[in-house]
PDB file of C-alpha atoms in Angstrom:
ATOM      1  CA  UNK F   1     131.750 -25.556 167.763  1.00  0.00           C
ATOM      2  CA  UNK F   2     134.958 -23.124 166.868  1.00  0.00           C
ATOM      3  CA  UNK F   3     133.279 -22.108 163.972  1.00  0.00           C
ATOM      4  CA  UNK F   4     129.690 -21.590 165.710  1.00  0.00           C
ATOM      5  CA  UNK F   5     131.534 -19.501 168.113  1.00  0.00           C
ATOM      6  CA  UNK F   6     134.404 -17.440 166.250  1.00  0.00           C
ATOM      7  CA  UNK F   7     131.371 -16.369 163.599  1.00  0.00           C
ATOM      8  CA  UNK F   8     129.469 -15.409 166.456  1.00  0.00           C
ATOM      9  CA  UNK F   9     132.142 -13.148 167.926  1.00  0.00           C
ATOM     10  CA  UNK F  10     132.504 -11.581 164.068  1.00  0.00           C
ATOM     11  CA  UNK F  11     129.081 -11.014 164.233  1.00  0.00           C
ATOM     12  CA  UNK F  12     129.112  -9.430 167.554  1.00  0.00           C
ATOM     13  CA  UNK F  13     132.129  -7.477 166.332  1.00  0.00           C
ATOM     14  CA  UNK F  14     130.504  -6.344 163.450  1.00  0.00           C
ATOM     15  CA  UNK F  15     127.572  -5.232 165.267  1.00  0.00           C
ATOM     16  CA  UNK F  16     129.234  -3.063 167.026  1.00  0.00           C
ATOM     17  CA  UNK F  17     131.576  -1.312 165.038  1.00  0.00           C
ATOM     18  CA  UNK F  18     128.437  -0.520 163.087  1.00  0.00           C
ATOM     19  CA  UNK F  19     127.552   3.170 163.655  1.00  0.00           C
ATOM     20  CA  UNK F  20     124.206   3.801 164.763  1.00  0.00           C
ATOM     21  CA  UNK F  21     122.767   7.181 164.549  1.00  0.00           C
ATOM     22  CA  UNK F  22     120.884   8.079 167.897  1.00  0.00           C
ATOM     23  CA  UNK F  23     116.947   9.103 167.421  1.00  0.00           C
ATOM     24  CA  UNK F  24     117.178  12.469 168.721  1.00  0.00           C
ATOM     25  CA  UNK F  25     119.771  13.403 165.948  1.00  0.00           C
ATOM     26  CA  UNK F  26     117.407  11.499 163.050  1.00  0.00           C
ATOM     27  CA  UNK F  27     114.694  13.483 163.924  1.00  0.00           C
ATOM     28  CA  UNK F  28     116.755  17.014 163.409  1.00  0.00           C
ATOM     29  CA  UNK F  29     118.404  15.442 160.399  1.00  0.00           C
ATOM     30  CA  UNK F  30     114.714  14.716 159.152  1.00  0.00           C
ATOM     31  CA  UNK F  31     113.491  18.379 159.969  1.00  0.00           C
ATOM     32  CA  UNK F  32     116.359  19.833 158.367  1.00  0.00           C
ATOM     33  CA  UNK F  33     116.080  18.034 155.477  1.00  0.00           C
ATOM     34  CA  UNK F  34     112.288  18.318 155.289  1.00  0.00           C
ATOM     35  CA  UNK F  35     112.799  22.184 155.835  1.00  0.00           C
ATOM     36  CA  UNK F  36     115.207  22.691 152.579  1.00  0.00           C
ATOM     37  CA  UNK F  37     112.657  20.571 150.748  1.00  0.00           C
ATOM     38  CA  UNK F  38     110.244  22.785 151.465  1.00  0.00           C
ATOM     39  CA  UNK F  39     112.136  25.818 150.898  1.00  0.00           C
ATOM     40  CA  UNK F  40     113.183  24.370 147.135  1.00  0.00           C
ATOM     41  CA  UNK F  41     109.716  23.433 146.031  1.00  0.00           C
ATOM     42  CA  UNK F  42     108.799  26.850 147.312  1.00  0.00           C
ATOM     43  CA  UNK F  43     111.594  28.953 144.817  1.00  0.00           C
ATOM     44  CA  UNK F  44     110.926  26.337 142.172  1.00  0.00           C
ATOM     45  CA  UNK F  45     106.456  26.843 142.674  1.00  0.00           C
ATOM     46  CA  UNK F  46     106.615  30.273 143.018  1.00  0.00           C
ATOM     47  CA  UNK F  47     108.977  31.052 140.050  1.00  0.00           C
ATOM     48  CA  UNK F  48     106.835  28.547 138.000  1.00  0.00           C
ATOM     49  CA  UNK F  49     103.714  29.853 138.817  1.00  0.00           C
ATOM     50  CA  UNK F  50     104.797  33.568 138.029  1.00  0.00           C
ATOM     51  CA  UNK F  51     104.412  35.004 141.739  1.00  0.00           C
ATOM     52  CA  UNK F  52     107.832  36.193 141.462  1.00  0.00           C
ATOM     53  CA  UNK F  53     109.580  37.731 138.419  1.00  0.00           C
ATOM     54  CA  UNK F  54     112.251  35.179 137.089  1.00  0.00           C
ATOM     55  CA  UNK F  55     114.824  37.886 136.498  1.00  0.00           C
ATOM     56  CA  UNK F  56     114.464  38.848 140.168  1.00  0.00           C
ATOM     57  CA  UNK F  57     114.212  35.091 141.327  1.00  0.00           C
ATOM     58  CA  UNK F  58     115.386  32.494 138.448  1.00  0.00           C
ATOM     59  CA  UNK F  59     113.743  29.171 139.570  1.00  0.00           C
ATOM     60  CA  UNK F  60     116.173  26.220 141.373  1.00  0.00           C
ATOM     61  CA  UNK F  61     116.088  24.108 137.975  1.00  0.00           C
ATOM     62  CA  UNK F  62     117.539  26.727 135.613  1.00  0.00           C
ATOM     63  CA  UNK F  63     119.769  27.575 138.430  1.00  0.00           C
ATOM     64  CA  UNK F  64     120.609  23.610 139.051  1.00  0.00           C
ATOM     65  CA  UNK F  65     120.665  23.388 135.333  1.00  0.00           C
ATOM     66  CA  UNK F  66     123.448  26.242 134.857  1.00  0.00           C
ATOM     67  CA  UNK F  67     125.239  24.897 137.512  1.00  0.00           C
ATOM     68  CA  UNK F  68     125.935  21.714 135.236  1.00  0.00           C
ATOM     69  CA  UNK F  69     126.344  23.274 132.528  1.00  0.00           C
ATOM     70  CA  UNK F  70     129.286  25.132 133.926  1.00  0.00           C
ATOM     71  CA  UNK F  71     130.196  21.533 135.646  1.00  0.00           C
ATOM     72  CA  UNK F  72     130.438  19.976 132.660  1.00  0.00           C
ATOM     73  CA  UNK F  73     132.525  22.937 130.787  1.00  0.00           C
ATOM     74  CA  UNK F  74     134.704  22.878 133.944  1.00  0.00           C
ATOM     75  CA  UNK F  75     134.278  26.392 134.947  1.00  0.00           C
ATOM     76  CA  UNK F  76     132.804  25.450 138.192  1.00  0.00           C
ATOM     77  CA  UNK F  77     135.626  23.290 139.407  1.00  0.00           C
ATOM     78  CA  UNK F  78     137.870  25.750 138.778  1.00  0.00           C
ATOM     79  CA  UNK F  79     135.709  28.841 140.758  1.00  0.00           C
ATOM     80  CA  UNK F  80     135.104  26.565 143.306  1.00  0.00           C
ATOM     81  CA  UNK F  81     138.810  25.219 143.215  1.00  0.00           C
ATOM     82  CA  UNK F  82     140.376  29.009 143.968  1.00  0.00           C
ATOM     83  CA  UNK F  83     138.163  29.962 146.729  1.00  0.00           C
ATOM     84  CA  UNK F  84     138.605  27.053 148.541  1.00  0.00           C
ATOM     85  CA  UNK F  85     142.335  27.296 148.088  1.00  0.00           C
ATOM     86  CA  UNK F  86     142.398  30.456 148.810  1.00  0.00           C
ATOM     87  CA  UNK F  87     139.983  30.606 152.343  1.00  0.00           C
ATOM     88  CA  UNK F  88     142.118  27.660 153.461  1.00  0.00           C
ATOM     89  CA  UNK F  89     145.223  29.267 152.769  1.00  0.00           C
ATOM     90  CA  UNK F  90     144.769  32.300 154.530  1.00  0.00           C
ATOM     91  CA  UNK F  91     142.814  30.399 157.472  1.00  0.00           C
ATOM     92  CA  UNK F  92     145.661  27.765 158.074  1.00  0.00           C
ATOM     93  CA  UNK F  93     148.328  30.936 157.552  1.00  0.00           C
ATOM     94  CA  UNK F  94     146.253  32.704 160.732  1.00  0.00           C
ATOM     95  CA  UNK F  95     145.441  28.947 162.705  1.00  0.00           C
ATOM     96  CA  UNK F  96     149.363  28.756 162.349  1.00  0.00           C
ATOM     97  CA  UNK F  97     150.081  32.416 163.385  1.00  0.00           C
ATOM     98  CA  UNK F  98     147.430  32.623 166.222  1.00  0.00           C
ATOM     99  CA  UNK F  99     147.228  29.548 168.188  1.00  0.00           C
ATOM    100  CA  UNK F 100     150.671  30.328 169.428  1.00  0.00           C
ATOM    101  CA  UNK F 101     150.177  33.804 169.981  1.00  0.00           C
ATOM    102  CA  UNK F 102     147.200  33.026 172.121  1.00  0.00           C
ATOM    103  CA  UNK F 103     149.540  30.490 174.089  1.00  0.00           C
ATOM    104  CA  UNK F 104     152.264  33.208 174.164  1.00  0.00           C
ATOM    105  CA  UNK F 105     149.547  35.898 175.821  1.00  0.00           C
ATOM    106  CA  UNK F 106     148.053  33.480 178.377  1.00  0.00           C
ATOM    107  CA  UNK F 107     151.693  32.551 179.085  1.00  0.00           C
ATOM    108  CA  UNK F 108     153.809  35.529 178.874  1.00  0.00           C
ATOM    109  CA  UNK F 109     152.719  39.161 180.195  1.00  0.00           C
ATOM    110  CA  UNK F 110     155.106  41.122 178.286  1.00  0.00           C
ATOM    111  CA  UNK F 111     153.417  38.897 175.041  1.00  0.00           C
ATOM    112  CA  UNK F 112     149.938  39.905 176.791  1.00  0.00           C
ATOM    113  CA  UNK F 113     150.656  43.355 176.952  1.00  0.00           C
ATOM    114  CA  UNK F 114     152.231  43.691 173.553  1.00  0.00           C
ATOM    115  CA  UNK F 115     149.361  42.270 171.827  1.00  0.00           C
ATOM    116  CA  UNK F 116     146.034  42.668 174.481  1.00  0.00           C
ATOM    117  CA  UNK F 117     146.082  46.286 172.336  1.00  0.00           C
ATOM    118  CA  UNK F 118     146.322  45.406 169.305  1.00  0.00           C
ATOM    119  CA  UNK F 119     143.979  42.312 169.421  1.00  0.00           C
ATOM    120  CA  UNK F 120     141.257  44.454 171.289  1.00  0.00           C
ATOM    121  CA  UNK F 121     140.987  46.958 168.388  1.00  0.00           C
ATOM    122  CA  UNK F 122     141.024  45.181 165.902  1.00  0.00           C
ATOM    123  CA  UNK F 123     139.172  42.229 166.774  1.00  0.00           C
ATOM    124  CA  UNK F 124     135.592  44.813 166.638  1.00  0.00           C
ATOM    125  CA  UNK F 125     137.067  46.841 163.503  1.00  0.00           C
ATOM    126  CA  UNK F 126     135.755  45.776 159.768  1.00  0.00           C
ATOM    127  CA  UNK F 127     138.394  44.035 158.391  1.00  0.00           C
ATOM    128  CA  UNK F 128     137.077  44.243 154.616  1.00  0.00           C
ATOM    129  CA  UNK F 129     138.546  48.043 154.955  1.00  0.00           C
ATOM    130  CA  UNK F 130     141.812  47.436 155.299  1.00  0.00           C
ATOM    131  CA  UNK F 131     141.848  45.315 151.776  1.00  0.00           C
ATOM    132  CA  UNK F 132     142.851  48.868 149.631  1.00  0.00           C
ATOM    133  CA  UNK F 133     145.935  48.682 151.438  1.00  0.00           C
ATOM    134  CA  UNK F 134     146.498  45.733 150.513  1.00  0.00           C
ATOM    135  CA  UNK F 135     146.216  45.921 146.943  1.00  0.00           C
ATOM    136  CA  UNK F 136     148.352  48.661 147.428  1.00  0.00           C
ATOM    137  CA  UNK F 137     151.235  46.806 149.028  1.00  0.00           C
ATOM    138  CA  UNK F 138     150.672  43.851 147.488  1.00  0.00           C
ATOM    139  CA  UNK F 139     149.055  42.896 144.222  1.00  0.00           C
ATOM    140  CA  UNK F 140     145.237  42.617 142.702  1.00  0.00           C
ATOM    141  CA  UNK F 141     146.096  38.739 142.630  1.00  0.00           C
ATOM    142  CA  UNK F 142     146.246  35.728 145.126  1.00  0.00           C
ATOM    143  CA  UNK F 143     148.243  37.003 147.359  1.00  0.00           C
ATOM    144  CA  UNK F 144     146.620  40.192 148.796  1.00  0.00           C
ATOM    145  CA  UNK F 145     142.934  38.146 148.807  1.00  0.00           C
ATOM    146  CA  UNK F 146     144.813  35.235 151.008  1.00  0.00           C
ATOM    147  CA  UNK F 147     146.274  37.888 153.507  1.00  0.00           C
ATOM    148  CA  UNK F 148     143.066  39.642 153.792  1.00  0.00           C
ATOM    149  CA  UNK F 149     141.381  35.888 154.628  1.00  0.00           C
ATOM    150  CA  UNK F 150     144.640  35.252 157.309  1.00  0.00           C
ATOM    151  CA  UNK F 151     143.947  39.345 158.716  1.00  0.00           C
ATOM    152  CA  UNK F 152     139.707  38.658 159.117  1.00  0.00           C
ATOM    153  CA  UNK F 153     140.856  35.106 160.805  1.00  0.00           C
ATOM    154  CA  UNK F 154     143.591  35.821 162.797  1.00  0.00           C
ATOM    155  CA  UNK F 155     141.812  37.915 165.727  1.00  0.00           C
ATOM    156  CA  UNK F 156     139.033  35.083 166.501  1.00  0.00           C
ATOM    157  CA  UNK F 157     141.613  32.320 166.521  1.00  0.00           C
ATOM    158  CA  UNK F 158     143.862  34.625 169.369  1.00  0.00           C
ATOM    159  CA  UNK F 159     140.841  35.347 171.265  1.00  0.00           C
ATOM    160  CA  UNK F 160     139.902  31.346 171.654  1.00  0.00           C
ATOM    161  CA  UNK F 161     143.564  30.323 172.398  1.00  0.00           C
ATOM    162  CA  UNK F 162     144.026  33.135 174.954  1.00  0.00           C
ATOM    163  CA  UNK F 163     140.554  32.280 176.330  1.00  0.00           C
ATOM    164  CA  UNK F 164     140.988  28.537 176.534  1.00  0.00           C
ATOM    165  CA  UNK F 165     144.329  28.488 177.618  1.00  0.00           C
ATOM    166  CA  UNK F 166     143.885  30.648 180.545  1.00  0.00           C
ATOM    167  CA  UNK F 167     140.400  29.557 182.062  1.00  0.00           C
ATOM    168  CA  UNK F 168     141.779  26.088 183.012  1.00  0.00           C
ATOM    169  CA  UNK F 169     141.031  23.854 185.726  1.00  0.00           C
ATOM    170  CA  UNK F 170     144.267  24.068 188.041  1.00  0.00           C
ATOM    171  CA  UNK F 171     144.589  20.981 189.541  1.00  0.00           C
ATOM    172  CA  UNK F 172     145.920  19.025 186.516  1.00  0.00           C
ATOM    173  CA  UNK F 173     148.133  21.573 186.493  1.00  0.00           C
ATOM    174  CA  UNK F 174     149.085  20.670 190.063  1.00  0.00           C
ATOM    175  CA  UNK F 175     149.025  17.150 189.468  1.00  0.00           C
ATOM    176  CA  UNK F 176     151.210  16.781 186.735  1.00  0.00           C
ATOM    177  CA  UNK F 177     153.574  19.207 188.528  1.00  0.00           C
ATOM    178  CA  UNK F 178     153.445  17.139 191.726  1.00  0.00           C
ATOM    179  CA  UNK F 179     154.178  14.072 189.009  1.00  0.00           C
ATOM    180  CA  UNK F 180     157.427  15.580 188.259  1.00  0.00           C
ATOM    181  CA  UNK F 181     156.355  16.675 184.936  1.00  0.00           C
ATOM    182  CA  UNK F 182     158.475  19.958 183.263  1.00  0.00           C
ATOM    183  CA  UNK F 183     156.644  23.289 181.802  1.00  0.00           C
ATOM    184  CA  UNK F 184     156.952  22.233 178.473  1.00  0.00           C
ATOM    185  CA  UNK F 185     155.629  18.916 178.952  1.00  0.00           C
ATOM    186  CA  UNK F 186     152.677  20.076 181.038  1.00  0.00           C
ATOM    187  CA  UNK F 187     152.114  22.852 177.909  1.00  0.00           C
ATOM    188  CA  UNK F 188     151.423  19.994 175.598  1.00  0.00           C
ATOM    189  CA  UNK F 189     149.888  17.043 177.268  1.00  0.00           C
ATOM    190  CA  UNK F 190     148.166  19.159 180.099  1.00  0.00           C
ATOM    191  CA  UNK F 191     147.010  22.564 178.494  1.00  0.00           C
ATOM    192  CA  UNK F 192     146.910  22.490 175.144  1.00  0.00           C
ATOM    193  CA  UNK F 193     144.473  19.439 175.239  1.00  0.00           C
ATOM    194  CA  UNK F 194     142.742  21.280 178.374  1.00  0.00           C
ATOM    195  CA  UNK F 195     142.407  24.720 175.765  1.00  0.00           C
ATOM    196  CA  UNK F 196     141.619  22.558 172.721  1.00  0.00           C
ATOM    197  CA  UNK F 197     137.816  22.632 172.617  1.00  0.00           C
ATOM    198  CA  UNK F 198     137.487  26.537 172.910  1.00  0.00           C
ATOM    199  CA  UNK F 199     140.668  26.557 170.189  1.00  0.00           C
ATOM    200  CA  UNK F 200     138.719  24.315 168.031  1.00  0.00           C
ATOM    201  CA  UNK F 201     135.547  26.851 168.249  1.00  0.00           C
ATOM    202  CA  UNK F 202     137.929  29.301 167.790  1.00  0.00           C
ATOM    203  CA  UNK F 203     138.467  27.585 164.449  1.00  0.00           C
ATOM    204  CA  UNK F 204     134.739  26.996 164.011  1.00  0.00           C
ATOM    205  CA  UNK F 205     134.248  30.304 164.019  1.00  0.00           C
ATOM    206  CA  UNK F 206     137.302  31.834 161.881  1.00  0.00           C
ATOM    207  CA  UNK F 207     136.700  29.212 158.632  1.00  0.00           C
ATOM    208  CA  UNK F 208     133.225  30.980 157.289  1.00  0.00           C
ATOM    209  CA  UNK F 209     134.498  34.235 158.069  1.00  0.00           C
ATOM    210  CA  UNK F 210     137.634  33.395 155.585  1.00  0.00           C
ATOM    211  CA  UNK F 211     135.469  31.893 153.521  1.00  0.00           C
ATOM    212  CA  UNK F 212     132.928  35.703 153.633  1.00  0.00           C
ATOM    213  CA  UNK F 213     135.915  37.119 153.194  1.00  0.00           C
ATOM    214  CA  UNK F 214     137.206  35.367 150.479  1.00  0.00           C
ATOM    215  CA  UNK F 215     133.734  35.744 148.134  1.00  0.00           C
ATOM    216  CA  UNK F 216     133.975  39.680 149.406  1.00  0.00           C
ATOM    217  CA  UNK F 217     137.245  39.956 148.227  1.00  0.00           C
ATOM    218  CA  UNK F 218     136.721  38.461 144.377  1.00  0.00           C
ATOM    219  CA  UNK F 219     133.778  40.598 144.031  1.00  0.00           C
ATOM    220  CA  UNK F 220     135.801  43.487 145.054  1.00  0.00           C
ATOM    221  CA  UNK F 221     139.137  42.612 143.138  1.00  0.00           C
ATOM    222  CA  UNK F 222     137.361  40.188 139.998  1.00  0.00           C
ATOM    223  CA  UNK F 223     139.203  37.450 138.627  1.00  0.00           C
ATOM    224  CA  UNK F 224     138.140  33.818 138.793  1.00  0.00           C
ATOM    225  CA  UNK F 225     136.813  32.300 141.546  1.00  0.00           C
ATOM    226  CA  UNK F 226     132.476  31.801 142.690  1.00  0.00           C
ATOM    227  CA  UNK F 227     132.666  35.736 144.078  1.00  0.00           C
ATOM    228  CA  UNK F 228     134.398  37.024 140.661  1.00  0.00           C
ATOM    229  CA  UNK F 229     132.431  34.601 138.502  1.00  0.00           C
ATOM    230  CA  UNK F 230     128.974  36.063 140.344  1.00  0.00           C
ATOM    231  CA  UNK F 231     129.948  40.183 139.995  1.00  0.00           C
ATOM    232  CA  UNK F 232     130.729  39.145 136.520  1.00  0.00           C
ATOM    233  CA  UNK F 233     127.216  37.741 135.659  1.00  0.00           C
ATOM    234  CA  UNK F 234     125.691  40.554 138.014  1.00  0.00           C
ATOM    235  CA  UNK F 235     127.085  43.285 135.526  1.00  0.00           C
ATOM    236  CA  UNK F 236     125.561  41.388 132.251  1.00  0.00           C
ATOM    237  CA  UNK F 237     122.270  41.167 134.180  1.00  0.00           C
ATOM    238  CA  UNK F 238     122.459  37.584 134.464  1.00  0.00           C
ATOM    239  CA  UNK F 239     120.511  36.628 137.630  1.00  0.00           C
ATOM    240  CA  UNK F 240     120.670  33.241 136.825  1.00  0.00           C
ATOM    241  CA  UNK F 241     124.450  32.992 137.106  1.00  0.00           C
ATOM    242  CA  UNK F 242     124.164  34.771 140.343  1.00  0.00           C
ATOM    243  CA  UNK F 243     122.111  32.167 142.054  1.00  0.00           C
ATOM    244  CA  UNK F 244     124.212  29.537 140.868  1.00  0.00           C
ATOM    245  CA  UNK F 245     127.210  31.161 142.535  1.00  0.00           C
ATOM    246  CA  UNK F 246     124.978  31.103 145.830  1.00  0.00           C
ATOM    247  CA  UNK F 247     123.948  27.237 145.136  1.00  0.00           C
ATOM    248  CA  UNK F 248     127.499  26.954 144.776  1.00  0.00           C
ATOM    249  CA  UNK F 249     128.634  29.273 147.911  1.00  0.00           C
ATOM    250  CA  UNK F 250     126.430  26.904 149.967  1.00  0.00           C
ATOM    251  CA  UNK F 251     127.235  23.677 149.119  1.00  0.00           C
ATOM    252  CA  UNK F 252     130.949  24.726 149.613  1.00  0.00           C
ATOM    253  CA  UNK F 253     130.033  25.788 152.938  1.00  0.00           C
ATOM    254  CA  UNK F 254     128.516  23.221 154.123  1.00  0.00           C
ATOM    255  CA  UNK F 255     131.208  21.141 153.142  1.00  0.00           C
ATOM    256  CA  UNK F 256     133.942  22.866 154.886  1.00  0.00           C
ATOM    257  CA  UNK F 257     132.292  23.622 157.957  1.00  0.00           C
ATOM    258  CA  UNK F 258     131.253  20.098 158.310  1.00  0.00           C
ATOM    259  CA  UNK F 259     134.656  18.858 157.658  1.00  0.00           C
ATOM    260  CA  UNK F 260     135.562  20.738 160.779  1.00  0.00           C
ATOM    261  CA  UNK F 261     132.659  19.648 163.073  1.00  0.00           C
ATOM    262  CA  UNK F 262     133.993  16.120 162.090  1.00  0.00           C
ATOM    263  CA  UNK F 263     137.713  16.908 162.926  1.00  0.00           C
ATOM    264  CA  UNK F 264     136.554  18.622 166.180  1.00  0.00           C
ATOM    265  CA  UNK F 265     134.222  15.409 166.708  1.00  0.00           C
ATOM    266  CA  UNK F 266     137.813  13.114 165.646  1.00  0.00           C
ATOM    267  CA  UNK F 267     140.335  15.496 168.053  1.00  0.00           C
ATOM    268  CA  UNK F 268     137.727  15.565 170.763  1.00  0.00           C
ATOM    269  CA  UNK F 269     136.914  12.031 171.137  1.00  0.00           C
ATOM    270  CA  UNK F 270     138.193  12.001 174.823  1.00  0.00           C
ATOM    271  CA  UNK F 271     136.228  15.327 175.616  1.00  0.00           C
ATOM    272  CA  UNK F 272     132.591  15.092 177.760  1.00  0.00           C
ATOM    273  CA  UNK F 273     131.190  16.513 174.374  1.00  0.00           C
ATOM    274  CA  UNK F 274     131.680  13.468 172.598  1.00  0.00           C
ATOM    275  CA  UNK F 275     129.614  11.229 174.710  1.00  0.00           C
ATOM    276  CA  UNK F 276     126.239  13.942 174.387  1.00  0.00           C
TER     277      UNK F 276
END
């Protein structure tokens, strides 16, 4: 009888530490899916069939098929292995610079009024200009392409902060006051968790534009990387290394930006977001 009953618990255990996927969110994962389908057989039909010129439009296989080629040489691992390292650099180099700036400005007015200017021109401003300088004060190598990545993240990762941490329900504030709790211990267990959903689309919002700015910046400057490997095959006219760099920019996107919806979905597993 033990047994009977301990295996049914396990089984009741099991059942429901098994994920289940709700069938609102199969049904977009099904349309999404069924829409990229579509979208390949499309490129690979209309290439096949000659409605678009190949040099113009390579079909998906020879671009799939040039992508393993260049997996199997290694050249892709490495292309894909620098821009990554380099958009993360820069965008944990600005997460680490302006989350407590943001803090600082929602906390502090002289902070506020010493950087309110200087965020509010040059959140608007084209960032991409400013790389010149750069180079100039810097080098053509690594380290002027991460610092460009931190400049282009930096403002949208202040804005969030500032933005979370001042529009904030007061009366937690209030109660852990009335609880006897200190500033600094009401900063991190009553407004920093209060400010983390707008910092964490802060975030959301800063990693592809490190990662645009990272592909800008190797076209710009060469080198290795997928942005240097693509302005290189676009000056030998080969349009078929070009759309593998975009196969490649894509699949590296999705990747990284999903590996922050499922941090955000990890961090904010207490938040009224998690239970929609």
């Amino acid at each position: 009888m033990a047994t009977v009953q301990a295996t049914s618990r396990g089984s009741l255990k099991a059942k429901r530490a098994t994920p289940r996927i709700a069938p609102d969110r199969l049904v977009d994962i099904t349309v999404q899916a069924g829409v990229i389908v579509v979208l390949c057989l499309a490129w690979e039909f209309g290439a096949r069939v000659g409605a678009i010129n190949p040099f113009l439009l390579p079909s998906l296989s020879d671009v799939l098929a040039r992508i393993w080629a260049d997996a199997m040489s290694g050249t892709v691992f490495v292309d894909l292995g620098l821009t990554l390292y380099r958009t993360l650099a820069g965008f944990l180099i600005a997460a680490a610079l302006g989350i407590p700036i943001g803090v600082l400005m929602a906390r502090s007015a002289t902070v506020r009024w010493f950087f309110d200017p200087l965020i509010s021109v040059g959140f608007p401003m084209p960032k991409i200009a400013f790389l010149p300088i750069f180079i100039l004060w810097f080098d053509i190598y690594d380290t002027s392409k991460i610092i460009m990545v931190t400049f282009s993240c930096f403002f949208p990762i202040v804005a969030a902060t500032y933005a979370g941490t001042t529009g904030q329900d007061k009366w937690p504030i209030w109660s852990a006051r009335a609880l006897g709790a200190r500033e600094h211990e009401i900063l991190w267990e009553v407004r920093l968790p209060l400010a983390l959903p707008q910092i964490l689309t802060g975030l959301q919002v800063a990693l592809p534009v490190g990662m645009i700015t990272t592909i800008v910046t190797e076209m710009l400057m060469g080198g290795r990387g997928v942005g240097g490997s693509m302005i290189m095959a676009g000056r030998f006219a080969d349009s078929v290394g070009v759309f593998a760099g975009i196969v490649e920019i894509v699949f590296l996107g999705f990747a990284v930006v999903r590996s922050l919806e499922m941090l955000r979905a990890r961090l904010l597993v207490w938040h009224p977001e998690a239970r929609k």
